Amino acid sequence: MKGFNLALGAVLISAGFVSCKDEVKETAKKNVDHYVVYVDSVNGLDAAERSANWASIEAGYQLRIAEAEASLVALKDDADAKKRIEDGKAKYDGVRQQAIDEAKAKAQEAVAKAGNSVADAYFGAGKVVGDDMTFSWVNKDNILSVYQKFVETFKANKDSYSRQDFDKVKAYYEALDSRKNTVEKEGLSSSDNMKIAGLKLKFAPMFKWERMTAKSEENQDAKDKAN
């Protein structure tokens, strides 16, 4: 009887072990399924929704890929499960790269718009598009008026500029000067050239002083905040 009880106990333990193994395996399969479904759902989102929720999407992905890869141990590296995970990785990597590209494009658009707000004040709306500072629209007939507007705009707005604004103004001014070198060869009149020289003589020291003052004020503000 004692031997029978021991044998029965061994059978029950064995059955429980098999049952436990089956349960672990089923859980592992479900984890792989959840991973695949998650990747498909992310892939089905539109760009705006994906961009707005990317941080939580990425966090969710990392959790599910960890579970899916850990499940391969219980599935004894099941070839089909492994392929499904690898296919999911490839699909998600494509979505991730797309999200990165979308974020970069959005950031560049924001920078371009911020830069153009300054450019519009100096040259007129839409004259400077993005990073294009060739100023092809500036010619021998209008370049004097462009310089005049530039100097007047700076005088009117210099007190409200940040260091970054001064850097933008400097870049635009240098680009305008570069265009002037081309325009001179296209028949710029001596009279207009002399007037432009006078404006440049007035602008250079004024800009240098205002920019230096702005840097000093920002440095002082930073020190005050640190203290």
PDB file of N, CA and C in Angstrom, residues 151-186:
ATOM      1  N   VAL A 151      18.619  98.539 -41.518  1.00  0.00           N
ATOM      2  CA  VAL A 151      19.146  99.381 -40.436  1.00  0.00           C
ATOM      3  C   VAL A 151      18.010  99.948 -39.591  1.00  0.00           C
ATOM      4  N   GLU A 152      16.947 100.391 -40.232  1.00  0.00           N
ATOM      5  CA  GLU A 152      15.805 100.963 -39.502  1.00  0.00           C
ATOM      6  C   GLU A 152      15.129  99.910 -38.623  1.00  0.00           C
ATOM      7  N   THR A 153      14.997  98.698 -39.154  1.00  0.00           N
ATOM      8  CA  THR A 153      14.367  97.619 -38.397  1.00  0.00           C
ATOM      9  C   THR A 153      15.201  97.252 -37.183  1.00  0.00           C
ATOM     10  N   PHE A 154      16.509  97.228 -37.361  1.00  0.00           N
ATOM     11  CA  PHE A 154      17.381  96.900 -36.232  1.00  0.00           C
ATOM     12  C   PHE A 154      17.269  97.959 -35.139  1.00  0.00           C
ATOM     13  N   LYS A 155      17.300  99.218 -35.520  1.00  0.00           N
ATOM     14  CA  LYS A 155      17.195 100.310 -34.541  1.00  0.00           C
ATOM     15  C   LYS A 155      15.877 100.221 -33.769  1.00  0.00           C
ATOM     16  N   ALA A 156      14.808  99.824 -34.446  1.00  0.00           N
ATOM     17  CA  ALA A 156      13.481  99.780 -33.822  1.00  0.00           C
ATOM     18  C   ALA A 156      13.297  98.579 -32.892  1.00  0.00           C
ATOM     19  N   ASN A 157      14.054  97.501 -33.128  1.00  0.00           N
ATOM     20  CA  ASN A 157      13.814  96.264 -32.380  1.00  0.00           C
ATOM     21  C   ASN A 157      14.968  95.794 -31.503  1.00  0.00           C
ATOM     22  N   LYS A 158      16.107  96.450 -31.577  1.00  0.00           N
ATOM     23  CA  LYS A 158      17.319  95.969 -30.910  1.00  0.00           C
ATOM     24  C   LYS A 158      17.155  95.770 -29.404  1.00  0.00           C
ATOM     25  N   ASP A 159      16.343  96.570 -28.757  1.00  0.00           N
ATOM     26  CA  ASP A 159      16.201  96.475 -27.301  1.00  0.00           C
ATOM     27  C   ASP A 159      15.437  95.233 -26.847  1.00  0.00           C
ATOM     28  N   SER A 160      14.747  94.585 -27.778  1.00  0.00           N
ATOM     29  CA  SER A 160      13.948  93.408 -27.411  1.00  0.00           C
ATOM     30  C   SER A 160      14.610  92.092 -27.827  1.00  0.00           C
ATOM     31  N   TYR A 161      15.794  92.172 -28.424  1.00  0.00           N
ATOM     32  CA  TYR A 161      16.439  90.975 -28.955  1.00  0.00           C
ATOM     33  C   TYR A 161      17.165  90.152 -27.895  1.00  0.00           C
ATOM     34  N   SER A 162      17.094  88.835 -28.064  1.00  0.00           N
ATOM     35  CA  SER A 162      17.902  87.910 -27.268  1.00  0.00           C
ATOM     36  C   SER A 162      19.223  87.700 -28.004  1.00  0.00           C
ATOM     37  N   ARG A 163      20.128  86.978 -27.370  1.00  0.00           N
ATOM     38  CA  ARG A 163      21.412  86.699 -28.025  1.00  0.00           C
ATOM     39  C   ARG A 163      21.185  85.919 -29.322  1.00  0.00           C
ATOM     40  N   GLN A 164      20.228  84.999 -29.292  1.00  0.00           N
ATOM     41  CA  GLN A 164      19.924  84.204 -30.491  1.00  0.00           C
ATOM     42  C   GLN A 164      19.395  85.091 -31.621  1.00  0.00           C
ATOM     43  N   ASP A 165      18.595  86.086 -31.263  1.00  0.00           N
ATOM     44  CA  ASP A 165      18.091  87.016 -32.275  1.00  0.00           C
ATOM     45  C   ASP A 165      19.224  87.794 -32.919  1.00  0.00           C
ATOM     46  N   PHE A 166      20.171  88.237 -32.096  1.00  0.00           N
ATOM     47  CA  PHE A 166      21.327  88.964 -32.636  1.00  0.00           C
ATOM     48  C   PHE A 166      22.128  88.081 -33.591  1.00  0.00           C
ATOM     49  N   ASP A 167      22.241  86.793 -33.247  1.00  0.00           N
ATOM     50  CA  ASP A 167      22.962  85.863 -34.124  1.00  0.00           C
ATOM     51  C   ASP A 167      22.263  85.730 -35.476  1.00  0.00           C
ATOM     52  N   LYS A 168      20.910  85.709 -35.451  1.00  0.00           N
ATOM     53  CA  LYS A 168      20.156  85.634 -36.704  1.00  0.00           C
ATOM     54  C   LYS A 168      20.352  86.897 -37.530  1.00  0.00           C
ATOM     55  N   VAL A 169      20.281  88.054 -36.864  1.00  0.00           N
ATOM     56  CA  VAL A 169      20.461  89.325 -37.570  1.00  0.00           C
ATOM     57  C   VAL A 169      21.844  89.375 -38.207  1.00  0.00           C
ATOM     58  N   LYS A 170      22.850  88.907 -37.486  1.00  0.00           N
ATOM     59  CA  LYS A 170      24.224  88.892 -38.005  1.00  0.00           C
ATOM     60  C   LYS A 170      24.309  88.018 -39.258  1.00  0.00           C
ATOM     61  N   ALA A 171      23.666  86.859 -39.202  1.00  0.00           N
ATOM     62  CA  ALA A 171      23.695  85.945 -40.350  1.00  0.00           C
ATOM     63  C   ALA A 171      23.011  86.575 -41.564  1.00  0.00           C
ATOM     64  N   TYR A 172      21.881  87.242 -41.342  1.00  0.00           N
ATOM     65  CA  TYR A 172      21.171  87.893 -42.441  1.00  0.00           C
ATOM     66  C   TYR A 172      21.969  89.061 -43.014  1.00  0.00           C
ATOM     67  N   TYR A 173      22.610  89.796 -42.137  1.00  0.00           N
ATOM     68  CA  TYR A 173      23.409  90.949 -42.579  1.00  0.00           C
ATOM     69  C   TYR A 173      24.591  90.494 -43.432  1.00  0.00           C
ATOM     70  N   GLU A 174      25.252  89.439 -42.994  1.00  0.00           N
ATOM     71  CA  GLU A 174      26.391  88.909 -43.763  1.00  0.00           C
ATOM     72  C   GLU A 174      25.934  88.360 -45.107  1.00  0.00           C
ATOM     73  N   ALA A 175      24.757  87.743 -45.135  1.00  0.00           N
ATOM     74  CA  ALA A 175      24.215  87.225 -46.394  1.00  0.00           C
ATOM     75  C   ALA A 175      23.870  88.375 -47.345  1.00  0.00           C
ATOM     76  N   LEU A 176      23.350  89.461 -46.783  1.00  0.00           N
ATOM     77  CA  LEU A 176      23.021  90.632 -47.600  1.00  0.00           C
ATOM     78  C   LEU A 176      24.299  91.247 -48.174  1.00  0.00           C
ATOM     79  N   ASP A 177      25.338  91.309 -47.362  1.00  0.00           N
ATOM     80  CA  ASP A 177      26.630  91.831 -47.835  1.00  0.00           C
ATOM     81  C   ASP A 177      27.195  90.968 -48.958  1.00  0.00           C
ATOM     82  N   SER A 178      27.006  89.654 -48.809  1.00  0.00           N
ATOM     83  CA  SER A 178      27.481  88.733 -49.841  1.00  0.00           C
ATOM     84  C   SER A 178      26.729  88.974 -51.145  1.00  0.00           C
ATOM     85  N   ARG A 179      25.438  89.218 -51.036  1.00  0.00           N
ATOM     86  CA  ARG A 179      24.636  89.514 -52.232  1.00  0.00           C
ATOM     87  C   ARG A 179      25.075  90.832 -52.869  1.00  0.00           C
ATOM     88  N   LYS A 180      25.453  91.789 -52.032  1.00  0.00           N
ATOM     89  CA  LYS A 180      25.896  93.099 -52.529  1.00  0.00           C
ATOM     90  C   LYS A 180      27.125  92.951 -53.432  1.00  0.00           C
ATOM     91  N   ASN A 181      28.025  92.046 -53.086  1.00  0.00           N
ATOM     92  CA  ASN A 181      29.220  91.820 -53.910  1.00  0.00           C
ATOM     93  C   ASN A 181      28.832  91.394 -55.322  1.00  0.00           C
ATOM     94  N   THR A 182      27.763  90.623 -55.420  1.00  0.00           N
ATOM     95  CA  THR A 182      27.273  90.190 -56.739  1.00  0.00           C
ATOM     96  C   THR A 182      26.593  91.340 -57.463  1.00  0.00           C
ATOM     97  N   VAL A 183      25.764  92.078 -56.726  1.00  0.00           N
ATOM     98  CA  VAL A 183      25.005  93.182 -57.318  1.00  0.00           C
ATOM     99  C   VAL A 183      25.930  94.278 -57.846  1.00  0.00           C
ATOM    100  N   GLU A 184      27.049  94.490 -57.179  1.00  0.00           N
ATOM    101  CA  GLU A 184      28.007  95.511 -57.644  1.00  0.00           C
ATOM    102  C   GLU A 184      28.470  95.232 -59.070  1.00  0.00           C
ATOM    103  N   LYS A 185      28.600  93.953 -59.382  1.00  0.00           N
ATOM    104  CA  LYS A 185      29.055  93.563 -60.714  1.00  0.00           C
ATOM    105  C   LYS A 185      27.929  93.635 -61.746  1.00  0.00           C
ATOM    106  N   GLU A 186      26.713  93.827 -61.270  1.00  0.00           N
ATOM    107  CA  GLU A 186      25.551  93.861 -62.165  1.00  0.00           C
ATOM    108  C   GLU A 186      25.088  95.285 -62.455  1.00  0.00           C
TER     109      GLU A 186
END
